[in-house]
Amino acid sequence: MSAYHMIPFISQLPEAEQTIWIAALNRALPDERVIHVSEVEQVEKKHCQLAIVANPKAELLAEFENLTWLHSIWAGVEKLMISLAESPIEVVRLIDPRLSSTMAEAALAWTLYLHRDMPRYAKQQQNKHWQQHPHILASERRIGILGLGELGQASAKQLRKNGFQVMGWSRTKKHIAKVVTYSDNDGLAEMLSKSDILLCLLPLTPATQGLVDKAILANLPQGSAIINFARGGLIDNDALICALNSKHISHAVLDVFDHEPLAPDSVFWQHPDITVLPHISAPTNQASACDIVAKNIMQYRQTGIIPVCVDKTIGY
Ligand code: NAP
């Protein structure tokens, strides 16, 4: 096989995981040779046009002078977009319907957790306190979703199917059956004012960094709750803690953080009104991801056309 069909796998995953990924990718791409970046000979590096990546180190990418594009095995690529902002290398992120349905399942699971008052009943149990609270119908519960992309739309549809009132906000206006959609700042303010639960599914970009700040939290109804399944950097942590301590926000479910794993001394671990999850809402499914990456690469080999890339001007 020629060096032109050699694809380096560049990632910071643990070595054992990398080995499993490389084997699975080679099974999905029998006409290519996917190899660990450390095994690519110096003379072969200039022949590599593309690489398969998961949060690769910039200095390793720089060793491949003729890379034209990268296929990420992850859906979120914000770190890559920062490191490649000035580079001509294009980035293709993972778009996988299976990932979207996994996220939609998580959106439903943790919405139900908040909707059925599970954090409150868990606290009552700790105090041996027997008290029933009024039941609210799903049809009376309003869910606002920040971001109506692959994951936001799948989540919106799942929540609608389960009877919730669903709203969503995105940069460009969307039309989704039985979902009230908003765009622009006025639309955001209107949606926030009606959201009993706010679900964050925006990519982290210069425009969304710290977007959920004191003013946004203040705009939510008294006693509302937040779920962040996107990236930690979307939320101003100090503002969130203040809003929780003042009981303006009743609970936050956080799956993503500025620094992961979450540091042992983070206030989030012990906060009575925060549920900490270890970035588990929508893990990449290796089998479906390999099929999608393989299909995209085979199409590229046949046509020379790079699949739809992340738009560097907007960062997602
Ligand atoms: P996507 O398809 O690119 O959708 C992004 C959505 O956000 C779009 O609706 C977009 O609006 C909207 N948006 C972006 N910037 C905006 C802005 N400044 N103002 C308003 N709306 C804005 O992304 P996705 O596949 O749904 O993924 C979303 C994020 O989820 C990823 O970036 C990643 O960080 C995170 N994620 C988390 C996990 C996990 O396990 N926790 C797993 C996978 C992904 P338009 O529709 O108008 O473009």
Coordinates of C-alpha atoms and ligand atoms in Angstrom, one line a residue:
M1 CA 0.0 0.0 0.0
S2 CA 1.3 3.4 -0.9
A3 CA 2.2 6.0 1.7
Y4 CA -0.5 8.2 0.2
H5 CA -3.1 6.1 1.9
M6 CA -1.5 6.3 5.3
I7 CA -3.7 8.1 7.8
P8 CA -2.1 9.1 11.2
F9 CA -4.4 8.8 14.2
I10 CA -3.5 11.8 16.5
S11 CA -5.1 12.1 19.9
Q12 CA -4.5 12.5 23.6
L13 CA -6.7 9.5 24.5
P14 CA -5.1 6.9 26.8
E15 CA -2.8 4.5 24.7
A16 CA -5.0 1.5 25.2
E17 CA -8.0 3.4 23.9
Q18 CA -6.0 4.6 20.9
T19 CA -5.1 1.0 20.0
I20 CA -8.8 0.0 20.0
W21 CA -9.8 3.0 17.9
I22 CA -7.0 2.3 15.4
A23 CA -8.0 -1.3 15.0
A24 CA -11.7 -0.4 14.6
L25 CA -10.8 2.3 12.0
N26 CA -8.7 -0.1 10.0
R27 CA -11.6 -2.6 9.9
A28 CA -13.9 0.1 8.6
L29 CA -11.3 1.4 6.1
P30 CA -9.7 -1.8 4.5
D31 CA -8.1 0.3 1.7
E32 CA -6.3 2.6 4.1
R33 CA -3.7 2.2 6.7
V34 CA -4.6 4.1 9.9
I35 CA -1.6 4.2 12.2
H36 CA -0.6 5.7 15.5
V37 CA 1.1 9.1 14.9
S38 CA 4.3 7.9 16.7
E39 CA 4.7 5.1 14.1
V40 CA 4.7 7.4 11.0
E41 CA 8.2 7.5 9.6
Q42 CA 9.6 11.0 9.1
V43 CA 9.8 10.6 5.3
E44 CA 6.2 9.5 5.1
K45 CA 4.8 12.5 6.9
K46 CA 4.8 14.7 3.9
H47 CA 2.5 12.3 2.0
C48 CA -0.3 12.4 4.6
Q49 CA -3.2 14.6 3.4
L50 CA -5.5 13.8 6.2
A51 CA -5.5 12.7 9.8
I52 CA -8.1 11.2 12.1
V53 CA -8.0 13.1 15.4
A54 CA -9.4 13.4 18.9
N55 CA -8.2 16.6 20.5
P56 CA -4.7 16.4 18.9
K57 CA -1.7 18.3 20.2
A58 CA -0.9 21.2 17.9
E59 CA 2.8 20.4 17.8
L60 CA 2.1 16.9 16.5
L61 CA -0.2 18.2 13.7
A62 CA 2.6 20.7 12.7
E63 CA 4.9 17.8 11.8
F64 CA 2.6 16.9 8.9
E65 CA 3.3 19.8 6.4
N66 CA 0.8 18.7 3.7
L67 CA -2.3 18.0 5.8
T68 CA -5.4 19.4 4.1
W69 CA -8.0 18.2 6.5
L70 CA -8.7 16.4 9.7
H71 CA -11.6 14.2 10.6
S72 CA -12.5 14.4 14.3
I73 CA -14.1 11.4 16.0
W74 CA -15.7 13.9 18.4
A75 CA -18.7 16.2 17.7
G76 CA -17.2 19.1 19.7
V77 CA -14.0 20.6 18.2
E78 CA -13.6 24.0 19.9
K79 CA -10.0 23.4 21.0
L80 CA -9.0 22.5 17.5
M81 CA -10.7 25.6 16.1
I82 CA -8.6 27.7 18.4
S83 CA -5.3 26.0 17.6
L84 CA -6.1 26.0 13.8
A85 CA -7.6 29.5 13.6
E86 CA -4.8 30.7 11.3
S87 CA -4.1 27.4 9.6
P88 CA -5.4 26.4 6.1
I89 CA -6.2 22.9 7.5
E90 CA -10.0 22.1 7.4
V91 CA -11.8 20.3 10.2
V92 CA -14.6 17.8 9.7
R93 CA -16.4 17.1 13.0
L94 CA -18.4 13.9 13.7
I95 CA -22.0 14.2 12.8
D96 CA -23.7 11.0 13.9
P97 CA -27.4 10.4 14.2
R98 CA -26.6 7.8 16.9
L99 CA -24.8 10.4 19.0
S100 CA -27.8 12.8 18.5
S101 CA -30.2 10.2 19.8
T102 CA -27.9 9.4 22.8
M103 CA -27.9 13.1 23.6
A104 CA -31.7 13.3 23.2
E105 CA -32.0 10.4 25.6
A106 CA -29.8 12.3 28.1
A107 CA -31.9 15.5 27.6
L108 CA -35.0 13.5 28.4
A109 CA -33.5 11.6 31.4
W110 CA -32.2 14.7 33.2
T111 CA -35.2 16.8 32.3
L112 CA -37.4 14.2 33.9
Y113 CA -35.0 14.2 36.9
L114 CA -35.7 17.9 37.4
H115 CA -39.3 17.8 36.3
R116 CA -40.2 15.0 38.8
D117 CA -38.3 16.8 41.6
M118 CA -35.7 14.0 42.2
P119 CA -33.0 16.3 43.8
R120 CA -35.6 17.6 46.3
Y121 CA -36.9 14.1 47.2
A122 CA -33.3 12.8 47.6
K123 CA -32.6 15.6 50.1
Q124 CA -35.8 14.8 51.9
Q125 CA -34.8 11.2 52.2
Q126 CA -31.5 12.2 53.7
N127 CA -33.4 14.1 56.4
K128 CA -36.1 11.4 56.9
H129 CA -38.6 14.1 55.8
W130 CA -41.9 12.9 54.4
Q131 CA -43.5 15.6 52.3
Q132 CA -45.4 15.4 49.0
H133 CA -45.2 18.3 46.6
P134 CA -47.8 19.2 43.9
H135 CA -47.4 17.3 40.6
I136 CA -46.9 19.4 37.5
L137 CA -47.9 17.9 34.2
A138 CA -45.2 17.7 31.5
S139 CA -47.5 19.7 29.3
E140 CA -47.2 22.6 31.8
R141 CA -43.4 22.4 32.0
R142 CA -41.5 24.7 29.6
I143 CA -38.1 23.7 28.4
G144 CA -35.8 26.2 26.6
I145 CA -33.0 24.9 24.5
L146 CA -29.9 27.0 23.7
G147 CA -28.7 25.7 20.3
L148 CA -30.8 23.9 17.7
G149 CA -28.1 22.0 15.8
E150 CA -27.7 18.3 15.5
L151 CA -28.0 17.7 19.2
G152 CA -30.4 20.5 20.1
Q153 CA -33.0 19.5 17.5
A154 CA -32.9 15.8 18.4
S155 CA -33.4 16.7 22.0
A156 CA -36.2 19.2 21.2
K157 CA -38.1 16.4 19.3
Q158 CA -37.6 13.9 22.1
L159 CA -38.8 16.3 24.7
R160 CA -41.8 17.2 22.6
K161 CA -42.6 13.5 22.1
N162 CA -42.7 13.2 25.9
G163 CA -45.2 15.9 26.2
F164 CA -43.1 18.9 27.3
Q165 CA -43.6 22.4 26.0
V166 CA -40.4 23.0 24.0
M167 CA -38.7 26.2 22.8
G168 CA -35.3 26.6 21.2
W169 CA -32.9 29.4 20.3
S170 CA -30.3 29.4 17.5
R171 CA -28.2 31.9 15.5
T172 CA -30.4 31.4 12.5
K173 CA -34.1 30.9 12.8
K174 CA -35.3 27.2 12.7
H175 CA -38.7 25.7 11.9
I176 CA -39.4 22.5 13.9
A177 CA -42.9 21.1 14.3
K178 CA -44.5 21.9 17.6
V179 CA -41.4 23.7 18.9
V180 CA -41.4 27.4 19.4
T181 CA -38.2 28.8 17.9
Y182 CA -36.3 32.0 18.5
S183 CA -33.2 33.8 17.2
D184 CA -31.4 37.1 18.1
N185 CA -31.1 38.8 21.4
D186 CA -34.8 39.7 21.8
G187 CA -35.8 36.1 21.1
L188 CA -33.3 34.9 23.6
A189 CA -34.7 37.2 26.3
E190 CA -38.3 36.0 25.5
M191 CA -37.3 32.4 25.6
L192 CA -35.4 32.7 28.9
S193 CA -38.3 34.4 30.6
K194 CA -40.5 31.4 29.9
S195 CA -38.0 28.5 30.5
D196 CA -38.6 26.4 33.6
I197 CA -35.6 24.3 32.5
L198 CA -32.8 25.7 30.4
L199 CA -30.8 23.0 28.4
C200 CA -27.5 24.2 27.0
L201 CA -26.5 22.7 23.7
L202 CA -24.4 25.5 22.1
P203 CA -20.9 25.0 20.8
L204 CA -18.2 26.9 22.6
T205 CA -17.1 29.8 20.4
P206 CA -15.9 33.4 21.0
A207 CA -19.6 34.4 20.7
T208 CA -20.9 31.8 23.2
Q209 CA -18.0 31.9 25.8
G210 CA -19.6 32.9 29.1
L211 CA -22.9 33.6 27.4
V212 CA -24.9 32.2 30.4
D213 CA -24.0 35.0 32.7
K214 CA -25.6 36.9 35.6
A215 CA -28.0 38.8 33.3
I216 CA -29.1 35.6 31.5
L217 CA -29.6 33.7 34.7
A218 CA -31.6 36.7 36.2
N219 CA -33.9 36.5 33.1
L220 CA -34.9 32.9 33.9
P221 CA -38.1 32.5 36.1
Q222 CA -37.6 32.2 39.9
G223 CA -37.0 28.5 40.8
S224 CA -36.0 27.4 37.3
A225 CA -33.2 24.8 36.6
I226 CA -30.3 24.5 34.2
I227 CA -28.7 21.5 32.4
N228 CA -25.4 22.0 30.7
F229 CA -24.5 19.2 28.3
A230 CA -22.4 21.4 25.9
R231 CA -19.1 22.9 27.3
G232 CA -18.2 24.3 30.7
G233 CA -17.1 27.6 29.2
L234 CA -20.6 28.6 28.2
I235 CA -21.5 29.3 31.8
D236 CA -20.1 32.0 34.2
N237 CA -19.5 29.7 37.2
D238 CA -19.5 32.5 39.8
A239 CA -22.8 33.8 38.5
L240 CA -24.3 30.3 38.6
I241 CA -23.2 29.7 42.2
C242 CA -24.7 33.1 43.2
A243 CA -28.0 32.3 41.4
L244 CA -28.1 28.9 43.2
N245 CA -27.2 30.3 46.6
S246 CA -29.9 32.9 46.3
K247 CA -32.4 30.1 45.2
H248 CA -33.2 32.0 42.1
I249 CA -32.0 28.9 40.3
S250 CA -33.2 25.7 42.0
H251 CA -30.8 23.2 40.6
A252 CA -28.0 22.7 38.0
V253 CA -27.1 19.5 36.2
L254 CA -23.6 19.9 34.9
D255 CA -21.9 17.3 32.7
V256 CA -19.1 19.6 31.3
F257 CA -16.6 21.8 33.0
D258 CA -13.8 24.3 32.2
H259 CA -11.2 21.8 33.3
E260 CA -11.9 18.0 33.1
P261 CA -11.7 15.9 35.2
L262 CA -13.3 18.3 37.7
A263 CA -10.8 19.3 40.4
P264 CA -11.3 17.7 43.8
D265 CA -11.5 21.2 45.4
S266 CA -14.2 22.4 43.0
V267 CA -17.2 23.9 44.9
F268 CA -19.4 22.0 42.4
W269 CA -18.9 18.6 44.0
Q270 CA -20.4 19.5 47.4
H271 CA -23.0 22.1 46.4
P272 CA -26.4 20.8 47.5
D273 CA -28.1 22.1 44.4
I274 CA -25.7 20.8 41.8
T275 CA -25.6 17.4 40.2
V276 CA -22.1 16.7 38.8
L277 CA -21.8 14.2 35.9
P278 CA -18.4 13.2 34.4
H279 CA -19.1 14.2 30.8
I280 CA -21.3 11.3 30.0
S281 CA -24.4 12.8 28.3
A282 CA -23.4 11.7 24.8
P283 CA -20.3 9.6 24.4
T284 CA -19.1 8.8 20.9
N285 CA -20.3 5.4 19.8
Q286 CA -17.2 3.8 18.3
A287 CA -19.0 1.5 15.8
S288 CA -21.2 4.2 14.3
A289 CA -18.4 6.8 14.4
C290 CA -16.0 4.5 12.5
D291 CA -18.7 3.9 9.8
I292 CA -19.2 7.6 9.4
V293 CA -15.5 8.5 9.3
A294 CA -14.9 5.6 6.8
K295 CA -17.8 6.8 4.5
N296 CA -16.5 10.3 4.5
I297 CA -12.9 9.3 3.8
M298 CA -13.9 6.8 1.0
Q299 CA -16.0 9.5 -0.6
Y300 CA -13.0 11.9 -0.5
R301 CA -10.7 9.3 -2.1
Q302 CA -13.2 8.9 -4.9
T303 CA -14.2 12.5 -5.5
G304 CA -11.4 14.6 -3.9
I305 CA -14.2 16.6 -2.2
I306 CA -13.7 17.2 1.5
P307 CA -16.9 16.7 3.5
V308 CA -18.7 19.6 5.1
C309 CA -16.2 21.4 7.3
V310 CA -16.4 23.5 10.5
D311 CA -16.8 27.2 9.5
K312 CA -13.7 28.9 10.9
T313 CA -15.3 32.4 10.7
I314 CA -18.0 31.4 13.3
G315 CA -16.0 28.7 15.1
Y316 CA -18.5 25.7 14.7
Ligands
NAP1 P1 -24.2 22.1 15.9 O1 -24.9 21.1 15.0 O2 -23.0 22.8 15.3 O3 -25.3 23.1 16.4 C1 -24.9 24.3 17.1 C2 -26.2 25.1 17.4 O4 -25.8 26.2 18.2 C3 -26.8 25.6 16.1 O5 -28.2 25.6 16.2 C4 -26.3 27.0 16.0 O6 -27.1 27.9 15.3 C5 -26.3 27.4 17.5 N1 -25.3 28.5 17.8 C6 -24.0 28.5 17.6 N2 -23.5 29.7 17.9 C7 -24.6 30.5 18.3 C8 -24.7 31.8 18.8 N3 -23.6 32.6 18.9 N4 -25.9 32.2 19.0 C9 -27.0 31.4 18.9 N5 -26.9 30.2 18.5 C10 -25.7 29.7 18.2 O7 -23.6 21.4 17.2 P2 -24.1 20.1 17.9 O8 -23.6 18.8 17.1 O9 -25.6 20.2 18.1 O10 -23.3 20.1 19.2 C11 -23.4 21.1 20.2 C12 -22.3 21.0 21.2 O11 -22.5 19.9 22.1 C13 -20.9 20.7 20.6 O12 -20.3 21.8 20.2 C14 -20.2 20.1 21.8 O13 -19.5 21.1 22.5 C15 -21.3 19.5 22.7 N6 -21.3 18.1 22.9 C16 -21.3 17.6 24.1 C17 -21.3 16.2 24.3 C18 -21.3 15.6 25.7 O14 -21.2 14.4 25.9 N7 -21.5 16.4 26.8 C19 -21.2 15.3 23.2 C20 -21.2 15.9 22.0 C21 -21.2 17.2 21.8 P3 -27.4 27.8 13.7 O15 -28.3 26.5 13.7 O16 -28.1 29.0 13.4 O17 -26.1 27.5 13.1

